[in-house]
Short mmCIF file of C-alpha atoms in Angstrom, two decimals:
data_model
loop_
_atom_site.label_atom_id
_atom_site.label_comp_id
_atom_site.label_asym_id
_atom_site.label_seq_id
_atom_site.Cartn_x
_atom_site.Cartn_y
_atom_site.Cartn_z
CA MET A 1 0.00 0.00 0.00
CA LYS A 2 1.31 3.43 -0.96
CA ILE A 3 0.27 6.87 0.25
CA GLY A 4 1.37 9.46 -2.26
CA ARG A 5 4.94 8.52 -3.11
CA TYR A 6 5.48 6.82 0.25
CA LEU A 7 5.17 3.24 1.42
CA PHE A 8 2.78 3.02 4.38
CA GLU A 9 5.60 2.77 6.94
CA GLU A 10 7.51 5.62 5.31
CA TYR A 11 4.40 7.78 5.48
CA LEU A 12 4.12 7.09 9.23
CA ASP A 13 7.63 8.50 9.62
CA VAL A 14 6.81 11.58 7.53
CA VAL A 15 3.73 12.18 9.70
CA LYS A 16 5.73 11.74 12.92
CA SER A 17 8.29 14.25 11.75
CA PHE A 18 5.75 16.94 10.76
CA HIS A 19 2.79 16.34 13.06
CA GLY A 20 4.72 15.14 16.11
CA PHE A 21 3.33 11.59 16.20
CA ALA A 22 1.65 9.11 13.85
CA ALA A 23 -1.85 10.38 14.58
CA PRO A 24 -4.57 8.08 13.18
CA GLY A 25 -6.33 11.08 11.65
CA VAL A 26 -3.29 12.08 9.59
CA VAL A 27 -2.82 8.47 8.48
CA ILE A 28 -6.44 8.02 7.37
CA GLY A 29 -6.18 11.54 5.96
CA GLY A 30 -3.22 10.48 3.82
CA ILE A 31 -5.26 7.65 2.32
CA MET A 32 -8.09 10.09 1.62
CA VAL A 33 -5.83 12.71 0.00
CA ASP A 34 -4.23 10.00 -2.14
CA PHE A 35 -7.70 8.84 -3.25
CA ALA A 36 -8.73 12.40 -4.13
CA LEU A 37 -5.50 13.14 -6.01
CA GLU A 38 -6.05 10.12 -8.22
CA HIS A 39 -9.35 11.57 -9.39
CA MET A 40 -8.00 14.99 -10.30
CA PRO A 41 -7.23 15.53 -13.99
CA GLU A 42 -3.50 15.72 -14.69
CA GLY A 43 -2.00 19.19 -14.81
CA VAL A 44 -4.92 20.98 -13.16
CA LEU A 45 -3.94 23.66 -10.65
CA PHE A 46 -6.04 22.90 -7.61
CA ASN A 47 -6.89 24.23 -4.17
CA ALA A 48 -7.96 22.21 -1.13
CA LEU A 49 -10.84 22.66 1.28
CA CYS A 50 -10.59 20.79 4.57
CA GLU A 51 -13.79 20.46 6.60
CA THR A 52 -12.08 19.89 9.95
CA SER A 53 -9.08 21.49 11.63
CA ASN A 54 -8.18 18.20 13.32
CA CYS A 55 -5.34 16.20 11.77
CA LEU A 56 -6.63 16.19 8.17
CA PRO A 57 -5.06 19.56 7.19
CA ASP A 58 -1.63 18.09 7.86
CA ALA A 59 -2.22 15.18 5.45
CA ILE A 60 -3.17 17.72 2.79
CA GLN A 61 -0.09 19.84 3.49
CA LEU A 62 2.19 16.79 3.35
CA LEU A 63 0.83 15.28 0.14
CA THR A 64 -0.29 18.21 -2.04
CA PRO A 65 1.14 21.64 -2.91
CA CYS A 66 -1.61 23.22 -0.78
CA THR A 67 -0.59 24.77 2.55
CA ILE A 68 -2.09 27.28 4.97
CA GLY A 69 0.68 29.77 4.25
CA ASN A 70 0.38 29.71 0.46
CA GLY A 71 -3.38 30.08 0.67
CA TRP A 72 -4.21 27.04 -1.46
CA LEU A 73 -5.57 25.20 1.59
CA THR A 74 -8.63 26.53 3.38
CA VAL A 75 -9.88 25.00 6.61
CA ASN A 76 -13.53 25.66 7.34
CA GLY A 77 -15.31 24.87 10.53
CA VAL A 78 -18.04 22.44 9.54
CA GLY A 79 -16.33 19.71 11.55
CA LEU A 80 -16.64 16.80 9.12
CA PHE A 81 -13.78 14.44 8.40
CA ALA A 82 -13.74 15.30 4.70
CA LEU A 83 -11.68 17.21 2.17
CA SER A 84 -12.06 18.48 -1.36
CA LEU A 85 -9.56 19.21 -4.10
CA TYR A 86 -10.89 21.51 -6.81
CA ASP A 87 -9.79 23.38 -9.89
CA LYS A 88 -8.68 26.85 -8.74
CA SER A 89 -10.38 28.62 -11.62
CA GLU A 90 -13.81 27.03 -11.95
CA GLY A 91 -14.23 25.07 -8.74
CA ARG A 92 -14.91 21.55 -10.00
CA GLY A 93 -13.28 18.67 -8.21
CA VAL A 94 -13.76 15.77 -5.85
CA ARG A 95 -14.66 15.42 -2.20
CA VAL A 96 -13.48 12.44 -0.15
CA PHE A 97 -15.11 11.67 3.19
CA LEU A 98 -14.91 9.02 5.86
CA ASP A 99 -18.11 6.98 5.53
CA PRO A 100 -19.51 5.66 8.84
CA LYS A 101 -21.59 3.09 6.94
CA LYS A 102 -18.39 1.38 5.85
CA LEU A 103 -16.86 0.93 9.32
CA GLU A 104 -18.57 -2.31 10.33
CA LEU A 105 -15.48 -4.40 9.66
CA TYR A 106 -13.22 -1.90 11.40
CA PRO A 107 -14.48 -1.44 14.97
CA GLU A 108 -11.32 0.29 16.21
CA ILE A 109 -11.70 2.98 13.51
CA ARG A 110 -15.30 3.45 14.58
CA ASN A 111 -14.21 3.76 18.22
CA TRP A 112 -11.75 6.45 17.20
CA LEU A 113 -14.08 8.41 14.89
CA PHE A 114 -17.02 8.42 17.29
CA LYS A 115 -14.82 8.68 20.39
CA LEU A 116 -16.50 5.58 21.84
CA LYS A 117 -13.47 4.83 24.02
CA PRO A 118 -11.29 7.29 25.93
CA LYS A 119 -7.94 7.78 24.19
CA SER A 120 -6.13 5.86 26.92
CA GLU A 121 -8.21 2.75 26.16
CA GLN A 122 -7.86 2.88 22.39
CA ASN A 123 -5.55 0.26 20.95
CA ARG A 124 -3.30 2.35 18.73
CA ASP A 125 -1.50 -0.56 17.08
CA LEU A 126 -4.79 -2.27 16.23
CA LEU A 127 -6.16 1.04 15.00
CA LEU A 128 -3.23 1.57 12.62
CA GLU A 129 -3.53 -2.05 11.45
CA GLN A 130 -7.21 -1.58 10.66
CA ILE A 131 -6.48 1.69 8.87
CA GLN A 132 -3.88 -0.02 6.71
CA GLU A 133 -6.19 -2.97 6.05
CA ALA A 134 -9.17 -0.79 5.25
CA GLY A 135 -7.42 1.66 2.93
CA ARG A 136 -9.95 3.42 0.72
CA ASN A 137 -12.74 0.99 1.61
CA ILE A 138 -13.91 3.27 4.40
CA CYS A 139 -14.07 6.36 2.20
CA GLY A 140 -16.73 7.83 -0.05
CA ILE A 141 -15.94 10.06 -3.01
CA GLN A 142 -18.14 12.60 -4.78
CA HIS A 143 -17.94 15.12 -7.57
CA ILE A 144 -18.31 18.61 -6.15
CA ARG A 145 -18.26 22.17 -7.32
CA ILE A 146 -17.21 25.01 -5.01
CA MET A 147 -19.55 28.00 -4.90
CA PRO A 148 -18.12 30.79 -7.08
CA ASP A 149 -17.93 33.22 -4.13
CA TYR A 150 -15.33 31.00 -2.46
CA LEU A 151 -13.11 30.99 -5.55
CA LYS A 152 -12.50 34.72 -5.47
CA LYS A 153 -9.16 35.91 -4.22
CA HIS A 154 -9.48 38.46 -1.46
CA SER A 155 -6.63 40.93 -1.51
CA LYS A 156 -5.68 42.59 1.76
CA GLY A 157 -5.52 45.86 -0.15
CA ALA A 158 -3.16 48.69 0.77
CA ILE A 159 -0.83 48.38 3.79
CA SER A 160 -0.37 51.21 6.30
CA THR A 161 1.62 51.79 9.47
CA CYS A 162 -0.48 51.61 12.63
CA ALA A 163 -0.42 54.98 14.40
CA LYS A 164 -0.39 53.27 17.80
CA CYS A 165 2.01 50.29 17.59
CA GLY A 166 3.90 51.24 14.44
CA GLU A 167 3.48 47.87 12.71
CA ALA A 168 2.35 47.31 9.12
CA TYR A 169 -1.36 46.43 8.84
CA PRO A 170 -4.10 46.23 6.19
CA GLN A 171 -5.44 49.77 5.84
CA ASN A 172 -9.00 48.59 5.30
CA ASN A 173 -9.05 47.43 8.95
CA GLY A 174 -9.53 51.07 9.94
CA ASN A 175 -7.45 53.76 11.59
CA LEU A 176 -5.52 51.33 13.81
CA CYS A 177 -4.43 47.71 13.47
CA LYS A 178 -6.75 45.07 14.91
CA ASN A 179 -4.42 44.35 17.83
CA CYS A 180 -4.55 48.00 18.92
CA LYS A 181 -8.31 48.09 18.33
CA GLY A 182 -8.77 45.41 20.98
CA GLU A 183 -8.64 42.14 19.04
CA SER A 184 -5.26 41.18 20.45
CA ARG A 185 -5.02 37.87 22.29
CA TYR A 186 -2.34 39.23 24.60
CA THR A 187 -2.96 40.48 28.11
CA ASP A 188 -2.97 44.24 27.76
CA ASN A 189 -0.49 45.18 30.42
CA VAL A 190 2.33 43.11 28.99
CA LYS A 191 1.69 44.17 25.42
CA ILE A 192 1.54 47.85 26.21
CA SER A 193 4.56 47.91 28.46
CA MET A 194 6.65 46.15 25.84
CA LYS A 195 5.43 48.50 23.13
CA ASP A 196 6.91 51.34 25.18
CA GLY A 197 10.35 50.23 24.24
CA MET A 198 11.17 47.38 26.60
CA ASP A 199 12.42 45.14 23.82
CA LEU A 200 14.31 42.09 25.02
CA MET B 1 23.54 32.52 8.66
CA LYS B 2 21.39 29.63 9.84
CA ILE B 3 17.62 29.31 10.05
CA GLY B 4 16.72 26.58 12.48
CA ARG B 5 19.05 23.71 11.63
CA TYR B 6 19.39 24.84 8.01
CA LEU B 7 21.91 26.99 6.20
CA PHE B 8 20.17 29.89 4.44
CA GLU B 9 20.32 28.21 1.01
CA GLU B 10 19.12 24.89 2.44
CA TYR B 11 16.17 26.65 4.04
CA LEU B 12 15.23 28.15 0.65
CA ASP B 13 15.02 24.58 -0.70
CA VAL B 14 12.91 23.41 2.24
CA VAL B 15 10.54 26.33 1.66
CA LYS B 16 10.32 25.61 -2.07
CA SER B 17 9.48 22.01 -1.40
CA PHE B 18 6.71 22.75 1.14
CA HIS B 19 5.34 26.12 0.08
CA GLY B 20 5.84 25.76 -3.68
CA PHE B 21 8.37 28.55 -4.10
CA ALA B 22 10.88 30.51 -1.99
CA ALA B 23 8.35 33.14 -0.97
CA PRO B 24 9.97 36.16 0.74
CA GLY B 25 7.39 35.96 3.55
CA VAL B 26 8.34 32.40 4.44
CA VAL B 27 12.03 33.30 4.35
CA ILE B 28 11.64 36.35 6.63
CA GLY B 29 9.25 34.19 8.65
CA GLY B 30 11.98 31.59 9.13
CA ILE B 31 14.32 34.24 10.54
CA MET B 32 11.54 35.42 12.88
CA VAL B 33 10.68 31.91 14.11
CA ASP B 34 14.35 31.19 14.70
CA PHE B 35 14.63 34.41 16.73
CA ALA B 36 11.58 33.51 18.81
CA LEU B 37 12.74 29.93 19.42
CA GLU B 38 16.01 31.19 20.83
CA HIS B 39 14.12 33.11 23.51
CA MET B 40 11.98 30.19 24.66
CA PRO B 41 13.20 28.37 27.76
CA GLU B 42 14.54 24.92 27.00
CA GLY B 43 12.10 22.05 27.37
CA VAL B 44 8.95 24.17 27.50
CA LEU B 45 5.99 22.76 25.57
CA PHE B 46 4.78 25.67 23.49
CA ASN B 47 2.02 26.66 21.10
CA ALA B 48 2.23 29.24 18.32
CA LEU B 49 -0.04 32.12 17.39
CA CYS B 50 0.37 33.56 13.91
CA GLU B 51 -1.19 36.96 13.27
CA THR B 52 -1.43 36.58 9.49
CA SER B 53 -2.46 33.71 7.23
CA ASN B 54 0.01 34.82 4.56
CA CYS B 55 3.27 32.87 4.36
CA LEU B 56 4.25 33.08 8.03
CA PRO B 57 2.25 30.01 9.14
CA ASP B 58 4.39 27.87 6.85
CA ALA B 59 7.63 29.06 8.48
CA ILE B 60 6.16 28.08 11.85
CA GLN B 61 5.10 24.66 10.58
CA LEU B 62 8.52 24.03 9.06
CA LEU B 63 10.62 25.07 12.05
CA THR B 64 8.56 24.18 15.14
CA PRO B 65 6.44 21.21 16.22
CA CYS B 66 3.33 23.40 15.80
CA THR B 67 1.05 22.67 12.83
CA ILE B 68 -2.55 23.46 11.90
CA GLY B 69 -3.49 19.79 12.08
CA ASN B 70 -2.09 19.12 15.54
CA GLY B 71 -3.73 22.26 16.91
CA TRP B 72 -0.57 23.77 18.35
CA LEU B 73 -0.60 26.52 15.72
CA THR B 74 -3.46 29.02 15.65
CA VAL B 75 -3.80 31.59 12.88
CA ASN B 76 -5.87 34.62 13.81
CA GLY B 77 -7.00 37.31 11.45
CA VAL B 78 -5.44 40.47 12.79
CA GLY B 79 -3.31 40.72 9.65
CA LEU B 80 0.04 41.67 11.21
CA PHE B 81 3.30 40.08 10.16
CA ALA B 82 4.01 38.73 13.63
CA LEU B 83 4.02 35.49 15.56
CA SER B 84 4.17 34.35 19.16
CA LEU B 85 5.42 31.21 20.81
CA TYR B 86 4.06 30.66 24.31
CA ASP B 87 4.00 28.11 27.09
CA LYS B 88 0.94 25.90 26.52
CA SER B 89 -0.04 25.87 30.15
CA GLU B 90 0.30 29.45 31.36
CA GLY B 91 0.63 31.50 28.18
CA ARG B 92 3.92 33.30 28.71
CA GLY B 93 6.25 33.62 25.76
CA VAL B 94 7.67 35.91 23.12
CA ARG B 95 6.27 37.76 20.13
CA VAL B 96 8.42 38.57 17.12
CA PHE B 97 7.25 41.15 14.59
CA LEU B 98 8.57 42.82 11.48
CA ASP B 99 9.39 46.40 12.50
CA PRO B 100 8.79 49.02 9.76
CA LYS B 101 11.04 51.47 11.63
CA LYS B 102 13.99 49.18 10.90
CA LEU B 103 13.54 48.94 7.13
CA GLU B 104 15.39 52.10 6.07
CA LEU B 105 18.46 50.20 4.94
CA TYR B 106 16.38 47.59 3.17
CA PRO B 107 14.17 49.35 0.61
CA GLU B 108 13.26 46.18 -1.28
CA ILE B 109 11.87 44.64 1.93
CA ARG B 110 9.86 47.80 2.50
CA ASN B 111 8.54 47.63 -1.09
CA TRP B 112 7.44 44.06 -0.45
CA LEU B 113 5.88 44.63 3.00
CA PHE B 114 3.96 47.76 2.01
CA LYS B 115 3.28 46.51 -1.54
CA LEU B 116 4.83 49.70 -2.94
CA LYS B 117 5.61 47.98 -6.25
CA PRO B 118 3.48 45.49 -8.17
CA LYS B 119 4.84 41.95 -7.79
CA SER B 120 6.03 41.92 -11.41
CA GLU B 121 8.31 44.89 -10.72
CA GLN B 122 9.79 43.59 -7.46
CA ASN B 123 13.37 42.41 -7.74
CA ARG B 124 13.16 39.00 -6.10
CA ASP B 125 16.90 38.33 -6.07
CA LEU B 126 17.62 41.69 -4.47
CA LEU B 127 14.78 41.10 -2.01
CA LEU B 128 16.22 37.75 -0.91
CA GLU B 129 19.69 39.33 -0.67
CA GLN B 130 18.37 42.10 1.58
CA ILE B 131 16.49 39.55 3.71
CA GLN B 132 19.67 37.55 4.19
CA GLU B 133 21.71 40.68 4.92
CA ALA B 134 19.13 42.07 7.34
CA GLY B 135 18.51 38.92 9.32
CA ARG B 136 17.04 39.77 12.72
CA ASN B 137 17.86 43.46 12.40
CA ILE B 138 14.42 44.15 10.94
CA CYS B 139 12.55 42.37 13.74
CA GLY B 140 11.27 43.43 17.11
CA ILE B 141 10.77 41.03 20.01
CA GLN B 142 8.53 41.35 23.07
CA HIS B 143 7.53 39.37 26.10
CA ILE B 144 3.85 38.49 25.86
CA ARG B 145 1.25 36.59 27.77
CA ILE B 146 -1.74 35.00 26.02
CA MET B 147 -5.13 35.72 27.59
CA PRO B 148 -6.22 32.70 29.67
CA ASP B 149 -9.39 32.19 27.56
CA TYR B 150 -7.27 31.35 24.54
CA LEU B 151 -5.32 28.69 26.42
CA LYS B 152 -8.37 26.53 27.04
CA LYS B 153 -8.76 23.41 24.94
CA HIS B 154 -12.12 23.25 23.22
CA SER B 155 -13.30 19.68 22.79
CA LYS B 156 -15.67 18.95 19.91
CA GLY B 157 -17.71 16.91 22.38
CA ALA B 158 -19.72 13.85 21.36
CA ILE B 159 -19.85 12.72 17.72
CA SER B 160 -23.10 11.69 16.01
CA THR B 161 -24.16 10.52 12.57
CA CYS B 162 -25.93 13.20 10.54
CA ALA B 163 -29.49 12.10 9.79
CA LYS B 164 -29.31 13.66 6.32
CA CYS B 165 -25.88 12.89 4.84
CA GLY B 166 -24.85 10.04 7.15
CA GLU B 167 -21.43 11.47 8.00
CA ALA B 168 -19.93 11.78 11.49
CA TYR B 169 -20.30 15.30 12.95
CA PRO B 170 -20.00 17.09 16.31
CA GLN B 171 -23.35 16.59 18.03
CA ASN B 172 -23.29 20.05 19.58
CA ASN B 173 -23.72 21.51 16.08
CA GLY B 174 -27.40 20.55 16.30
CA ASN B 175 -29.66 17.98 14.70
CA LEU B 176 -27.81 17.96 11.37
CA CYS B 177 -24.20 18.55 10.35
CA LYS B 178 -23.25 22.07 9.30
CA ASN B 179 -22.98 21.12 5.64
CA CYS B 180 -26.58 19.88 5.64
CA LYS B 181 -27.69 22.93 7.61
CA GLY B 182 -26.56 25.19 4.79
CA GLU B 183 -22.95 26.01 5.65
CA SER B 184 -21.55 23.90 2.84
CA ARG B 185 -19.33 25.63 0.28
CA TYR B 186 -20.50 23.28 -2.46
CA THR B 187 -23.13 24.17 -5.04
CA ASP B 188 -26.24 22.41 -3.82
CA ASN B 189 -27.23 20.57 -6.94
CA VAL B 190 -23.98 18.70 -7.30
CA LYS B 191 -23.71 17.86 -3.63
CA ILE B 192 -27.27 16.57 -3.37
CA SER B 193 -27.15 14.49 -6.51
CA MET B 194 -23.95 12.83 -5.37
CA LYS B 195 -25.37 12.20 -1.92
CA ASP B 196 -28.11 10.16 -3.59
CA GLY B 197 -25.66 7.43 -4.35
CA MET B 198 -23.83 8.54 -7.46
CA ASP B 199 -20.42 7.80 -6.01
CA LEU B 200 -17.61 7.78 -8.57
#
């Protein structure tokens, strides 16, 4: 069994190195990405949509040119274990999903997907064995088309210097950057005191 | 000059391979991540916050254990070219940002950051040269603390099977999955027809 250009065991190592450990979700995700890639016409420039932020985005980033930082991978919050690859320009492509109806023969995968056992009681070796055995048999695949609105590129527009913190920010966010307008995730006291020149 | 464990030229290759090309933002990002890592106490388990979705998240994913799929990297939408690494448990850490005040000697970096020239007119070789020459001199670094609310882990809770599409979804999303409740990014006709059994 191959996942992308990797043998199954090699892929486990690639996942460990990027994701930190051979998470079942990134392993199943690899099988799903591989399945989707095979159904994309050769030479098409494609983007990816990932319907969960758990694990699956890393399989996409490892096996396709699509990453968070290059903008070709979008993660939306619908929370399904599914991904789509689609033509950047007109939105047609395929969606691969994990199909609960196909898990009867793979109880450990079902336990994992539906969180039927606490993590400490899951049998990780058995789970990986069942994933390898199942391969694409637990997946469904569909033709999809992305809504045209989601194909548009959204430019940040002009960049200004924030009058308060002095950093570069998208001008269409208003007269100050979002951090200085109160959207910062930092506790105020620390942020402000450091902005007053207490660089490390 | 080294970026993480890579020589500058090696890092360019790593970026090309993951991000698709040696994007200036991922290269500057690498220098910034490296700077931040050096200020984290040894052995601390840390998360990352990236304040832009452009380029910088890929530098974080390449040089730290934090990825989108393992949940240790969060990208928020404030749109600043800045990142933080912080102790997972109590939120203290460092923030590194690109400081416009320090760009006087590096006009091509300023052109890039403030989009003063269209991409086609930017001199990419000169830009990479200036990035290498500048190194950390164009960055600022601050102590930060993440607000406690953002340190909490949010579990998806129990998983159910959607009564409409049959996929596994977080039960606290309601009686149907978000795709079936109208949050899907797919054009309805295609999605529905495929859901009726027309698998590839």
